[in-house]
CSV table of C-alpha atoms in Angstrom, one decimal:
chain,number,residue,atom,x,y,z
W,23,MET,CA,-5.0,-29.6,1.5
W,24,SER,CA,-3.1,-32.5,0.7
W,25,GLN,CA,-3.1,-35.4,3.1
W,26,VAL,CA,0.3,-36.0,4.3
W,27,VAL,CA,1.3,-39.9,4.2
W,28,ALA,CA,4.2,-41.8,6.0
W,29,LYS,CA,5.9,-43.0,2.7
W,30,PRO,CA,5.1,-42.1,-0.6
W,31,LYS,CA,4.8,-44.1,-3.5
W,32,HIS,CA,7.9,-43.8,-6.1
W,33,PRO,CA,7.7,-44.7,-10.1
W,34,GLY,CA,9.1,-47.5,-11.3
W,35,TRP,CA,12.0,-47.6,-13.9
W,36,ARG,CA,10.0,-47.9,-16.8
W,37,GLN,CA,8.0,-45.0,-16.3
W,38,VAL,CA,11.2,-43.0,-15.8
W,39,LEU,CA,12.5,-44.3,-19.5
W,40,ILE,CA,9.2,-43.5,-20.9
W,41,ASN,CA,9.9,-39.5,-19.8
W,42,LEU,CA,13.1,-39.8,-21.2
W,43,ARG,CA,11.7,-39.6,-24.4
W,44,GLN,CA,9.8,-36.7,-24.0
W,45,PRO,CA,11.0,-33.2,-26.3
W,46,LYS,CA,10.7,-31.3,-23.3
W,47,VAL,CA,13.9,-33.3,-21.5
W,48,LEU,CA,15.8,-32.3,-24.7
W,49,VAL,CA,14.8,-28.4,-24.0
W,50,MET,CA,15.4,-28.3,-20.8
W,51,LEU,CA,19.3,-30.1,-21.5
W,52,LEU,CA,19.8,-27.4,-23.5
W,53,LEU,CA,18.2,-24.5,-21.1
W,54,GLY,CA,20.2,-26.1,-18.3
W,55,PHE,CA,23.5,-25.5,-20.5
W,56,SER,CA,22.5,-22.2,-21.7
W,57,SER,CA,21.9,-21.4,-17.9
W,58,GLY,CA,25.1,-22.3,-16.9
W,59,ILE,CA,27.1,-20.5,-19.0
W,60,PRO,CA,27.7,-17.1,-17.5
W,61,ILE,CA,27.9,-17.9,-14.1
W,62,TYR,CA,31.8,-19.1,-13.7
W,63,LEU,CA,32.6,-16.5,-16.2
W,64,VAL,CA,31.7,-13.6,-14.1
W,65,GLY,CA,33.1,-16.0,-10.8
W,66,ASN,CA,35.4,-18.4,-10.4
W,67,THR,CA,36.8,-18.6,-14.0
W,68,LEU,CA,36.9,-14.8,-14.0
W,69,GLY,CA,39.3,-15.3,-10.5
W,70,PHE,CA,42.2,-17.5,-12.5
W,71,TRP,CA,42.1,-14.4,-15.7
W,72,MET,CA,42.3,-11.6,-13.1
W,73,ARG,CA,45.1,-13.6,-10.9
W,74,GLU,CA,47.0,-14.1,-14.1
W,75,ASN,CA,47.0,-10.4,-14.6
W,76,GLY,CA,48.4,-9.8,-11.1
W,77,ILE,CA,45.7,-8.4,-9.4
W,78,GLU,CA,45.4,-8.9,-5.8
W,79,LEU,CA,43.5,-12.0,-4.0
W,80,SER,CA,41.2,-9.2,-2.0
W,81,THR,CA,40.3,-7.1,-5.1
W,82,ILE,CA,39.4,-11.2,-6.7
W,83,GLY,CA,37.3,-11.8,-3.6
W,84,PHE,CA,35.4,-8.0,-3.9
W,85,LEU,CA,34.9,-8.3,-7.5
W,86,SER,CA,33.1,-11.7,-6.9
W,87,TRP,CA,30.2,-9.7,-5.3
W,88,VAL,CA,28.6,-9.1,-8.8
W,89,GLY,CA,27.0,-12.5,-8.1
W,90,LEU,CA,25.0,-11.0,-5.9
W,91,ALA,CA,22.3,-10.4,-8.7
W,92,TYR,CA,21.6,-14.1,-8.6
W,93,SER,CA,20.8,-13.9,-5.1
W,94,LEU,CA,18.7,-10.5,-5.2
W,95,LYS,CA,16.8,-11.5,-7.8
W,96,PHE,CA,13.6,-11.9,-6.2
W,97,LEU,CA,13.6,-8.2,-6.3
W,98,TRP,CA,12.4,-8.3,-9.9
W,99,ALA,CA,11.3,-11.9,-10.3
W,100,PRO,CA,7.7,-10.4,-9.4
W,101,LEU,CA,7.8,-8.4,-12.8
W,102,VAL,CA,9.3,-11.8,-15.0
W,103,ASP,CA,6.0,-13.1,-13.3
W,104,LYS,CA,3.4,-11.0,-14.0
W,105,LEU,CA,4.9,-8.9,-17.6
W,106,ASP,CA,5.9,-9.9,-21.0
W,107,ALA,CA,9.2,-9.1,-22.3
W,108,PRO,CA,9.5,-6.0,-24.3
W,109,LEU,CA,8.8,-6.8,-27.9
W,110,LEU,CA,9.8,-10.3,-27.9
W,111,GLY,CA,6.9,-11.4,-25.1
W,112,ARG,CA,4.4,-10.4,-27.9
W,113,TRP,CA,5.8,-13.2,-30.1
W,114,LEU,CA,7.4,-16.1,-28.0
W,115,GLY,CA,5.1,-15.6,-25.1
W,116,ARG,CA,5.8,-14.8,-21.2
W,117,ARG,CA,8.5,-17.1,-20.3
W,118,ARG,CA,10.1,-17.4,-23.8
W,119,GLY,CA,10.3,-14.1,-24.6
W,120,TRP,CA,12.6,-13.5,-21.3
W,121,MET,CA,14.5,-16.3,-22.2
W,122,LEU,CA,15.5,-14.9,-25.2
W,123,LEU,CA,15.7,-11.1,-24.2
W,124,SER,CA,18.2,-12.2,-21.1
W,125,GLN,CA,20.2,-14.2,-23.4
W,126,LEU,CA,20.9,-11.4,-25.9
W,127,VAL,CA,21.9,-9.1,-23.2
W,128,ALA,CA,24.2,-11.7,-21.5
W,129,ALA,CA,26.3,-12.6,-24.6
W,130,ALA,CA,26.4,-9.1,-25.6
W,131,GLY,CA,27.9,-8.4,-21.8
W,132,LEU,CA,30.4,-11.0,-22.4
W,133,ILE,CA,31.7,-9.9,-25.6
W,134,GLY,CA,32.3,-6.4,-23.8
W,135,MET,CA,34.0,-8.0,-21.1
W,136,ALA,CA,36.3,-9.7,-23.4
W,137,LEU,CA,37.4,-6.5,-25.5
W,138,VAL,CA,38.1,-4.6,-22.3
W,139,GLN,CA,39.7,-7.2,-20.2
W,140,PRO,CA,40.7,-7.1,-16.3
W,141,VAL,CA,43.9,-5.1,-16.2
W,142,GLU,CA,45.0,-2.3,-14.2
W,143,GLY,CA,44.8,1.4,-16.0
W,144,GLN,CA,42.8,4.2,-18.0
W,145,LEU,CA,40.1,3.4,-20.9
W,146,MET,CA,39.0,6.0,-22.9
W,147,LEU,CA,35.5,5.8,-23.6
W,148,ALA,CA,33.6,9.1,-25.2
W,149,GLY,CA,36.5,11.6,-24.4
W,150,PHE,CA,36.6,10.4,-20.6
W,151,ALA,CA,39.3,8.6,-18.9
W,152,LEU,CA,37.7,5.8,-16.9
W,153,ASP,CA,39.4,3.1,-14.9
W,154,GLN,CA,39.5,0.0,-17.1
W,155,LEU,CA,38.9,-2.6,-14.0
W,156,VAL,CA,35.8,-0.7,-12.9
W,157,VAL,CA,34.3,-0.8,-16.4
W,158,PHE,CA,35.3,-4.1,-16.4
W,159,GLY,CA,33.4,-4.8,-13.3
W,160,ILE,CA,30.2,-2.8,-14.2
W,161,LEU,CA,30.3,-5.1,-17.7
W,162,ALA,CA,30.4,-8.5,-15.5
W,163,LEU,CA,27.5,-6.9,-13.4
W,164,ILE,CA,25.1,-6.6,-16.6
W,165,VAL,CA,26.1,-10.3,-17.5
W,166,ALA,CA,25.6,-11.6,-13.7
W,167,PHE,CA,22.1,-9.3,-13.9
W,168,SER,CA,20.8,-10.7,-17.1
W,169,SER,CA,22.2,-14.5,-16.5
W,170,SER,CA,20.2,-14.3,-12.9
W,171,THR,CA,16.9,-13.0,-15.3
W,172,GLN,CA,17.5,-16.0,-17.7
W,173,ASP,CA,17.9,-18.1,-14.4
W,174,ILE,CA,14.0,-16.9,-12.8
W,175,VAL,CA,12.6,-17.9,-16.1
W,176,ILE,CA,14.1,-20.9,-16.9
W,177,ASP,CA,13.2,-22.3,-13.7
W,178,ALA,CA,9.7,-21.5,-13.7
W,179,TRP,CA,9.8,-22.8,-17.2
W,180,ARG,CA,10.9,-26.3,-15.6
W,181,ILE,CA,8.4,-26.4,-12.9
W,182,GLU,CA,5.5,-25.4,-15.1
W,183,SER,CA,6.2,-27.8,-17.8
W,184,ALA,CA,6.5,-30.9,-15.3
W,185,ASP,CA,3.3,-32.8,-15.0
W,186,SER,CA,4.2,-34.7,-11.9
W,187,ASN,CA,6.7,-34.7,-9.1
W,188,GLU,CA,8.2,-37.6,-10.6
W,189,GLN,CA,8.7,-36.0,-13.8
W,190,GLN,CA,10.3,-32.4,-12.0
W,191,GLY,CA,12.8,-35.0,-10.3
W,192,LEU,CA,13.8,-36.3,-14.1
W,193,LEU,CA,13.6,-32.4,-15.2
W,194,THR,CA,15.9,-31.1,-12.3
W,195,SER,CA,18.4,-33.7,-12.8
W,196,THR,CA,18.3,-33.0,-17.0
W,197,SER,CA,18.6,-29.3,-16.1
W,198,THR,CA,21.4,-29.8,-13.7
W,199,LEU,CA,23.1,-32.3,-16.1
W,200,GLY,CA,23.5,-29.5,-19.0
W,201,TYR,CA,24.2,-26.6,-16.3
W,202,ARG,CA,27.1,-28.9,-14.9
W,203,GLY,CA,28.0,-29.6,-18.3
W,204,ALA,CA,28.6,-25.6,-19.0
W,205,LEU,CA,30.2,-25.1,-15.8
W,206,LEU,CA,33.0,-27.7,-17.3
W,207,VAL,CA,33.0,-25.7,-20.4
W,208,THR,CA,33.4,-22.7,-18.7
W,209,ASP,CA,36.0,-23.8,-16.1
W,210,SER,CA,37.7,-26.5,-17.8
W,211,LEU,CA,37.5,-26.1,-21.3
W,212,ILE,CA,38.0,-22.1,-21.4
W,213,LEU,CA,41.6,-22.9,-19.9
W,214,ILE,CA,42.6,-25.0,-22.8
W,215,PHE,CA,41.6,-22.6,-25.0
W,216,ALA,CA,43.0,-19.4,-23.2
W,217,ALA,CA,46.3,-21.1,-23.2
W,218,SER,CA,46.3,-21.6,-27.0
W,219,MET,CA,44.3,-18.1,-28.0
W,220,GLY,CA,44.1,-15.9,-25.4
W,221,TRP,CA,41.7,-15.0,-22.5
W,222,SER,CA,39.7,-12.4,-24.8
W,223,LEU,CA,38.9,-14.5,-27.8
W,224,SER,CA,37.8,-17.6,-25.2
W,225,TYR,CA,35.4,-15.3,-24.0
W,226,GLN,CA,33.8,-14.3,-26.9
W,227,VAL,CA,33.6,-18.4,-28.0
W,228,MET,CA,31.7,-18.6,-24.8
W,229,ALA,CA,29.1,-15.5,-25.7
W,230,LEU,CA,29.0,-17.6,-28.7
W,231,LEU,CA,27.9,-20.7,-26.9
W,232,LEU,CA,24.5,-19.1,-25.3
W,233,GLY,CA,23.2,-19.8,-29.0
W,234,VAL,CA,22.3,-23.0,-27.9
W,235,GLY,CA,19.7,-21.4,-25.3
W,236,VAL,CA,18.7,-19.1,-28.1
W,237,VAL,CA,18.1,-22.3,-29.9
W,238,ALA,CA,16.4,-24.1,-27.1
W,239,THR,CA,14.1,-21.1,-26.5
W,240,LEU,CA,12.7,-21.2,-30.1
W,241,LEU,CA,12.4,-25.0,-29.9
W,242,ALA,CA,10.4,-25.0,-26.3
W,243,ARG,CA,7.1,-24.7,-25.8
W,244,GLU,CA,4.8,-21.9,-23.8
W,245,PRO,CA,3.8,-23.8,-20.3
W,246,VAL,CA,-0.3,-24.1,-19.8
W,247,ALA,CA,0.2,-22.9,-16.8
W,248,THR,CA,1.7,-19.7,-18.5
W,249,VAL,CA,-0.6,-19.1,-20.8
W,250,MET,CA,-3.8,-19.3,-18.7
W,251,ALA,CA,-2.1,-17.3,-15.9
W,252,ALA,CA,-1.1,-14.3,-18.4
W,253,THR,CA,-4.9,-14.6,-19.8
W,254,THR,CA,-6.6,-14.9,-16.4
W,255,PRO,CA,-8.1,-11.7,-15.4
W,256,HIS,CA,-6.1,-10.2,-12.6
W,257,PRO,CA,-5.8,-6.6,-11.2
W,258,ALA,CA,-3.8,-4.7,-13.1
W,259,LEU,CA,0.3,-5.1,-11.9
W,260,PHE,CA,1.2,-1.3,-11.1
W,261,THR,CA,-2.1,-0.9,-9.0
W,262,PRO,CA,-1.8,-1.5,-4.8
W,263,GLN,CA,-4.0,-5.1,-5.3
W,264,GLY,CA,-1.4,-5.6,-8.1
W,265,LEU,CA,1.5,-5.0,-6.7
W,266,PHE,CA,0.8,-6.8,-3.4
W,267,ASP,CA,-0.4,-10.1,-5.2
W,268,ALA,CA,2.5,-9.8,-7.4
W,269,VAL,CA,5.6,-9.0,-4.6
W,270,ILE,CA,3.8,-10.1,-1.4
W,271,GLY,CA,1.4,-12.7,-2.8
W,272,PRO,CA,3.9,-15.1,-3.7
W,273,PHE,CA,5.3,-15.3,-0.1
W,274,LEU,CA,2.4,-15.3,1.7
W,275,ALA,CA,1.5,-18.5,-0.3
W,276,PHE,CA,4.8,-20.0,0.7
W,277,PHE,CA,3.9,-19.4,4.2
W,278,ARG,CA,0.6,-20.5,4.2
W,279,GLN,CA,1.6,-23.6,2.5
W,280,HIS,CA,4.3,-24.8,4.4
W,281,GLY,CA,3.3,-23.2,7.9
W,282,SER,CA,5.7,-23.2,11.0
W,283,TRP,CA,8.1,-25.4,8.8
W,284,ALA,CA,8.7,-22.7,6.4
W,285,LEU,CA,11.5,-20.7,8.6
W,286,LEU,CA,13.4,-24.1,8.8
W,287,MET,CA,13.0,-24.6,5.2
W,288,LEU,CA,14.5,-21.1,4.3
W,289,LEU,CA,17.4,-21.6,7.0
W,290,THR,CA,18.5,-25.2,5.7
W,291,ILE,CA,18.2,-23.8,2.1
W,292,SER,CA,20.3,-20.8,2.9
W,293,LEU,CA,22.9,-22.7,4.3
W,294,TYR,CA,23.4,-25.7,2.6
W,295,ARG,CA,25.7,-24.7,-0.3
W,296,LEU,CA,27.4,-22.2,1.7
W,297,PRO,CA,31.0,-23.9,2.3
W,298,ASP,CA,30.9,-24.3,-1.9
W,299,PHE,CA,30.4,-20.8,-2.3
W,300,VAL,CA,32.5,-19.4,0.0
W,301,MET,CA,35.3,-21.5,-1.4
W,302,GLY,CA,34.8,-20.8,-5.4
W,303,PRO,CA,36.5,-17.5,-5.6
W,304,MET,CA,39.4,-18.8,-4.1
W,305,ALA,CA,39.8,-22.0,-6.0
W,306,ASN,CA,41.2,-21.0,-9.4
W,307,PRO,CA,43.7,-18.3,-7.8
W,308,PHE,CA,44.5,-21.5,-5.8
W,309,TYR,CA,45.3,-23.9,-8.8
W,310,ALA,CA,47.9,-20.6,-10.2
W,311,ASP,CA,49.5,-20.1,-6.8
W,312,LEU,CA,49.8,-24.1,-6.7
W,313,GLY,CA,51.9,-24.0,-10.0
W,314,ILE,CA,49.6,-26.1,-12.2
W,315,ALA,CA,48.8,-25.2,-15.7
W,316,LYS,CA,45.7,-23.9,-16.6
W,317,GLU,CA,45.9,-26.5,-19.7
W,318,THR,CA,46.2,-29.5,-17.0
W,319,VAL,CA,43.5,-27.7,-15.0
W,320,GLY,CA,41.1,-27.7,-18.1
W,321,ALA,CA,42.4,-31.6,-19.1
W,322,VAL,CA,41.4,-33.1,-15.7
W,323,ARG,CA,38.0,-31.0,-15.6
W,324,GLY,CA,37.0,-31.9,-19.0
W,325,SER,CA,37.8,-35.6,-19.1
W,326,VAL,CA,37.5,-37.2,-15.4
W,327,GLY,CA,35.7,-34.4,-14.0
W,328,LEU,CA,33.2,-34.4,-16.8
W,329,ILE,CA,32.7,-38.3,-16.0
W,330,ALA,CA,32.7,-37.4,-12.1
W,331,THR,CA,29.8,-34.6,-12.8
W,332,ILE,CA,27.6,-37.1,-14.4
W,333,VAL,CA,27.6,-40.1,-12.2
W,334,GLY,CA,27.0,-37.6,-9.4
W,335,ILE,CA,23.6,-35.6,-11.0
W,336,ALA,CA,22.8,-39.4,-12.2
W,337,VAL,CA,22.9,-40.6,-8.7
W,338,ALA,CA,21.5,-38.1,-7.4
W,339,GLY,CA,18.4,-37.7,-10.0
W,340,LEU,CA,18.0,-41.7,-9.2
W,341,CYS,CA,17.8,-41.3,-5.8
W,342,ALA,CA,15.1,-38.3,-6.1
W,343,VAL,CA,13.3,-40.2,-8.0
W,344,ARG,CA,13.3,-43.5,-5.8
W,345,PHE,CA,13.6,-42.4,-2.4
W,346,GLY,CA,12.3,-38.5,-2.3
W,347,PHE,CA,13.7,-35.1,-2.3
W,348,VAL,CA,14.4,-34.9,1.4
W,349,PRO,CA,16.9,-38.4,2.0
W,350,THR,CA,18.4,-37.2,-1.1
W,351,LEU,CA,19.1,-33.2,0.2
W,352,LEU,CA,20.6,-34.9,3.7
W,353,ALA,CA,23.0,-37.1,1.6
W,354,GLY,CA,24.1,-34.0,-0.6
W,355,ALA,CA,24.7,-32.2,2.8
W,356,VAL,CA,27.7,-34.6,4.0
W,357,LEU,CA,28.8,-34.8,0.2
W,358,GLY,CA,29.2,-31.3,-0.5
W,359,PRO,CA,31.3,-29.7,2.2
W,360,GLY,CA,33.1,-33.3,2.4
W,361,SER,CA,34.4,-32.5,-0.9
W,362,ASN,CA,36.4,-29.3,0.1
W,363,LEU,CA,38.6,-31.4,2.8
W,364,ALA,CA,40.4,-32.7,-0.6
W,365,PHE,CA,41.7,-29.3,-1.7
W,366,ALA,CA,42.6,-28.9,2.2
W,367,TYR,CA,45.1,-32.1,1.5
W,368,LEU,CA,46.3,-31.1,-2.1
W,369,ALA,CA,47.3,-27.7,-1.1
W,370,LEU,CA,49.8,-29.5,1.6
W,371,HIS,CA,50.7,-32.3,-0.8
W,372,GLY,CA,51.5,-29.9,-3.8
W,373,ALA,CA,50.9,-30.0,-7.4
W,374,ASP,CA,50.6,-33.6,-8.0
W,375,ALA,CA,48.7,-34.6,-11.0
W,376,GLY,CA,47.4,-37.9,-9.7
W,377,VAL,CA,46.3,-35.8,-6.1
W,378,PHE,CA,44.9,-32.9,-8.2
W,379,THR,CA,42.7,-35.3,-10.3
W,380,ALA,CA,41.5,-37.4,-7.1
W,381,ALA,CA,40.3,-34.1,-5.8
W,382,MET,CA,38.5,-33.2,-8.9
W,383,VAL,CA,36.9,-36.6,-9.2
W,384,ILE,CA,35.8,-36.1,-5.7
W,385,ASP,CA,34.4,-32.6,-6.2
W,386,ASN,CA,32.7,-32.9,-9.1
W,387,PHE,CA,30.9,-36.0,-8.0
W,388,CYS,CA,29.8,-34.4,-4.5
W,389,ASN,CA,28.9,-30.9,-5.9
W,390,GLY,CA,27.0,-32.8,-8.9
W,391,PHE,CA,25.1,-34.8,-6.4
W,392,ALA,CA,24.4,-31.9,-4.1
W,393,GLY,CA,23.1,-29.6,-6.9
W,394,VAL,CA,20.9,-31.6,-7.9
W,395,ALA,CA,19.5,-32.2,-4.5
W,396,LEU,CA,19.2,-28.9,-3.5
W,397,VAL,CA,17.3,-27.9,-6.8
W,398,GLY,CA,15.3,-30.8,-6.7
W,399,TYR,CA,14.0,-30.1,-3.0
W,400,MET,CA,13.2,-25.9,-4.1
W,401,SER,CA,11.5,-27.2,-6.8
W,402,SER,CA,8.8,-29.2,-4.8
W,403,LEU,CA,8.3,-26.6,-2.4
W,404,THR,CA,7.0,-23.9,-5.1
W,405,SER,CA,3.0,-23.0,-5.5
W,406,VAL,CA,1.5,-22.9,-9.5
W,407,GLY,CA,0.9,-19.2,-10.3
W,408,TYR,CA,3.8,-17.8,-8.4
W,409,THR,CA,6.2,-20.1,-9.6
W,410,ALA,CA,9.4,-17.9,-11.0
W,411,THR,CA,8.7,-15.5,-7.5
W,412,GLN,CA,8.5,-18.5,-5.1
W,413,TYR,CA,11.7,-20.2,-6.9
W,414,ALA,CA,13.7,-17.0,-7.2
W,415,LEU,CA,13.1,-16.2,-3.5
W,416,LEU,CA,14.0,-19.8,-2.9
W,417,SER,CA,17.4,-19.8,-4.4
W,418,SER,CA,18.2,-16.6,-3.4
W,419,PHE,CA,18.3,-17.7,0.0
W,420,TYR,CA,20.2,-20.3,-1.2
W,421,ALA,CA,22.8,-18.1,-2.7
W,422,LEU,CA,22.4,-14.9,-1.0
W,423,LEU,CA,24.7,-15.7,2.5
W,424,GLY,CA,27.2,-17.4,0.3
W,425,LYS,CA,27.6,-14.6,-2.0
W,426,VAL,CA,27.5,-11.8,0.4
W,427,PHE,CA,30.4,-14.2,2.6
W,428,LYS,CA,32.7,-15.3,-0.5
W,429,GLY,CA,33.5,-11.7,-1.3
W,430,PHE,CA,35.9,-12.1,2.1
W,431,SER,CA,37.6,-15.1,1.2
W,432,GLY,CA,40.8,-13.2,-0.3
W,433,VAL,CA,41.2,-11.4,2.6
W,434,ALA,CA,40.2,-14.3,4.9
W,435,VAL,CA,43.3,-16.7,3.0
W,436,GLU,CA,45.7,-13.2,3.4
W,437,HIS,CA,44.8,-13.2,7.1
W,438,LEU,CA,45.5,-17.4,7.3
W,439,GLU,CA,49.3,-16.2,5.3
W,440,THR,CA,50.4,-14.4,8.3
W,441,GLY,CA,53.4,-16.8,9.9
W,442,ARG,CA,52.4,-19.3,7.6
W,443,THR,CA,53.1,-20.2,3.8
W,444,LEU,CA,50.5,-19.5,1.0
W,445,LEU,CA,49.9,-22.9,0.4
W,446,GLN,CA,49.4,-23.2,4.4
W,447,ALA,CA,46.8,-20.6,4.6
W,448,TYR,CA,45.3,-21.8,1.6
W,449,SER,CA,44.9,-25.6,3.4
W,450,LEU,CA,43.2,-24.1,6.8
W,451,PHE,CA,41.0,-21.7,4.2
W,452,PHE,CA,39.6,-25.1,2.7
W,453,VAL,CA,38.9,-27.1,6.2
W,454,GLY,CA,37.0,-24.1,7.2
W,455,THR,CA,34.7,-24.0,4.7
W,456,ALA,CA,34.2,-27.7,5.4
W,457,VAL,CA,33.2,-26.9,9.1
W,458,ILE,CA,30.7,-24.5,8.1
W,459,GLY,CA,28.6,-26.9,6.3
W,460,ILE,CA,27.7,-28.5,9.8
W,461,PRO,CA,24.7,-26.5,10.4
W,462,ALA,CA,22.9,-27.3,7.4
W,463,LEU,CA,23.9,-31.1,7.9
W,464,LEU,CA,21.7,-30.8,11.3
W,465,LEU,CA,18.9,-28.7,10.1
W,466,CYS,CA,18.5,-31.3,6.8
W,467,ILE,CA,18.2,-34.3,9.9
W,468,ARG,CA,15.3,-32.1,11.4
W,469,LEU,CA,13.9,-31.9,8.3
W,470,VAL,CA,14.0,-36.1,7.8
W,471,THR,CA,12.7,-36.7,11.2
W,472,ARG,CA,9.8,-34.3,10.0
W,473,LYS,CA,9.2,-36.5,7.1
W,474,TYR,CA,9.6,-39.7,8.4
W,475,GLY,CA,8.3,-38.8,12.0
W,476,PRO,CA,4.4,-37.8,13.4
W,477,ALA,CA,2.4,-36.1,11.4
W,478,ASP,CA,2.6,-32.6,11.8
W,479,GLY,CA,-0.3,-31.6,12.2
W,480,GLY,CA,-1.3,-30.8,8.2
W,481,THR,CA,0.8,-28.2,7.8
W,482,GLY,CA,3.2,-30.1,5.6
W,483,SER,CA,2.9,-30.4,1.9
W,484,GLN,CA,2.5,-33.7,0.3
W,485,ARG,CA,5.0,-32.0,-2.6
W,486,ALA,CA,7.8,-31.7,-0.3
W,487,THR,CA,8.7,-35.2,-0.6
């Protein structure tokens, strides 16, 4: 067991620059981009499309529950850890085989969504009349399932490819940069595309962009740890011992490694991005109701929003390398929820381009920072041999509560509208989402006192810095 020290040693800037020249960093950037393409297309951006088609806010909120696939991925993560992908696994290896399969299925699902479209009506399929919105929702669920599977294996590849904690921080920042770049494409540029060529064709273009992930998968090298795990004798998966090792083993290893602090870590992770998740489904409908043209939203997000995101990611990555994951996590716990207050002010101020731009800058910087902070911290908590399953568990905890509660976001805004204008209801809603970030902030403070306080009896892990 590693000995806990009061202040870990951090690398100099020369070592950071050397790591930037490694090919795996470029691959990580492309994989991060591929990972970020589908999520808004079945979430926040989809809300804009549906609102323009006259779909009610409550329905938009409920359909966001397809995103629960991202929070339940720990249920099938053991299969990704222990089995090769059908057909492709023998050719590409375990990690890369699952990457390519999930990318192809996600692209096919996005094309299906583009063809069906979210409108009220009947769809004739093989002689049967089906509710068109239901079929659309099923296709969105397929995209979410395959996309979350892609996330499982990309996260595992990232963690297993790092040679040190410092390089893990670099790969995490690089992955987040690619991921946030994809979010800007699917949350901003797509609005400009939709204004000129329609939503359906825009979604087909987004499906083609998953080809970036295919290229990265073919360029990537299978991690040495994965190859060794695949060739090391272990109980067959579909035996009592094999199932126990695949499903229960990762959780036991996590609690054995972190001891009594494990529950506090999981609780912190589960609450950390709750404000962002709850607010998410209502952001784009809010812009539509505010009267801001979607091409304006896209232009601002794709310009100053992009710059703010890159700066936020870079600052968080440098903070993680220089000060460690836990202090960076604490800073993100303040910045993330605080950015929601900018939207509350925007709702009361009205459709002013300057105020909207300022809100976008604040939101993109803060969320870029908080995203890197949380991903880096979660990555530092995993164990070799259970990487995919443990990280899937942590990322599921990080999103589960938010994905459940965000389904009621539309109902909340409609309820707050009673006796108020719609924009006043939006403003109160955004303030409420900021307030629910306070518990996570308090838990982060406790983690900081653990890191820099008296020794915890040896139950802590040196990796959790």
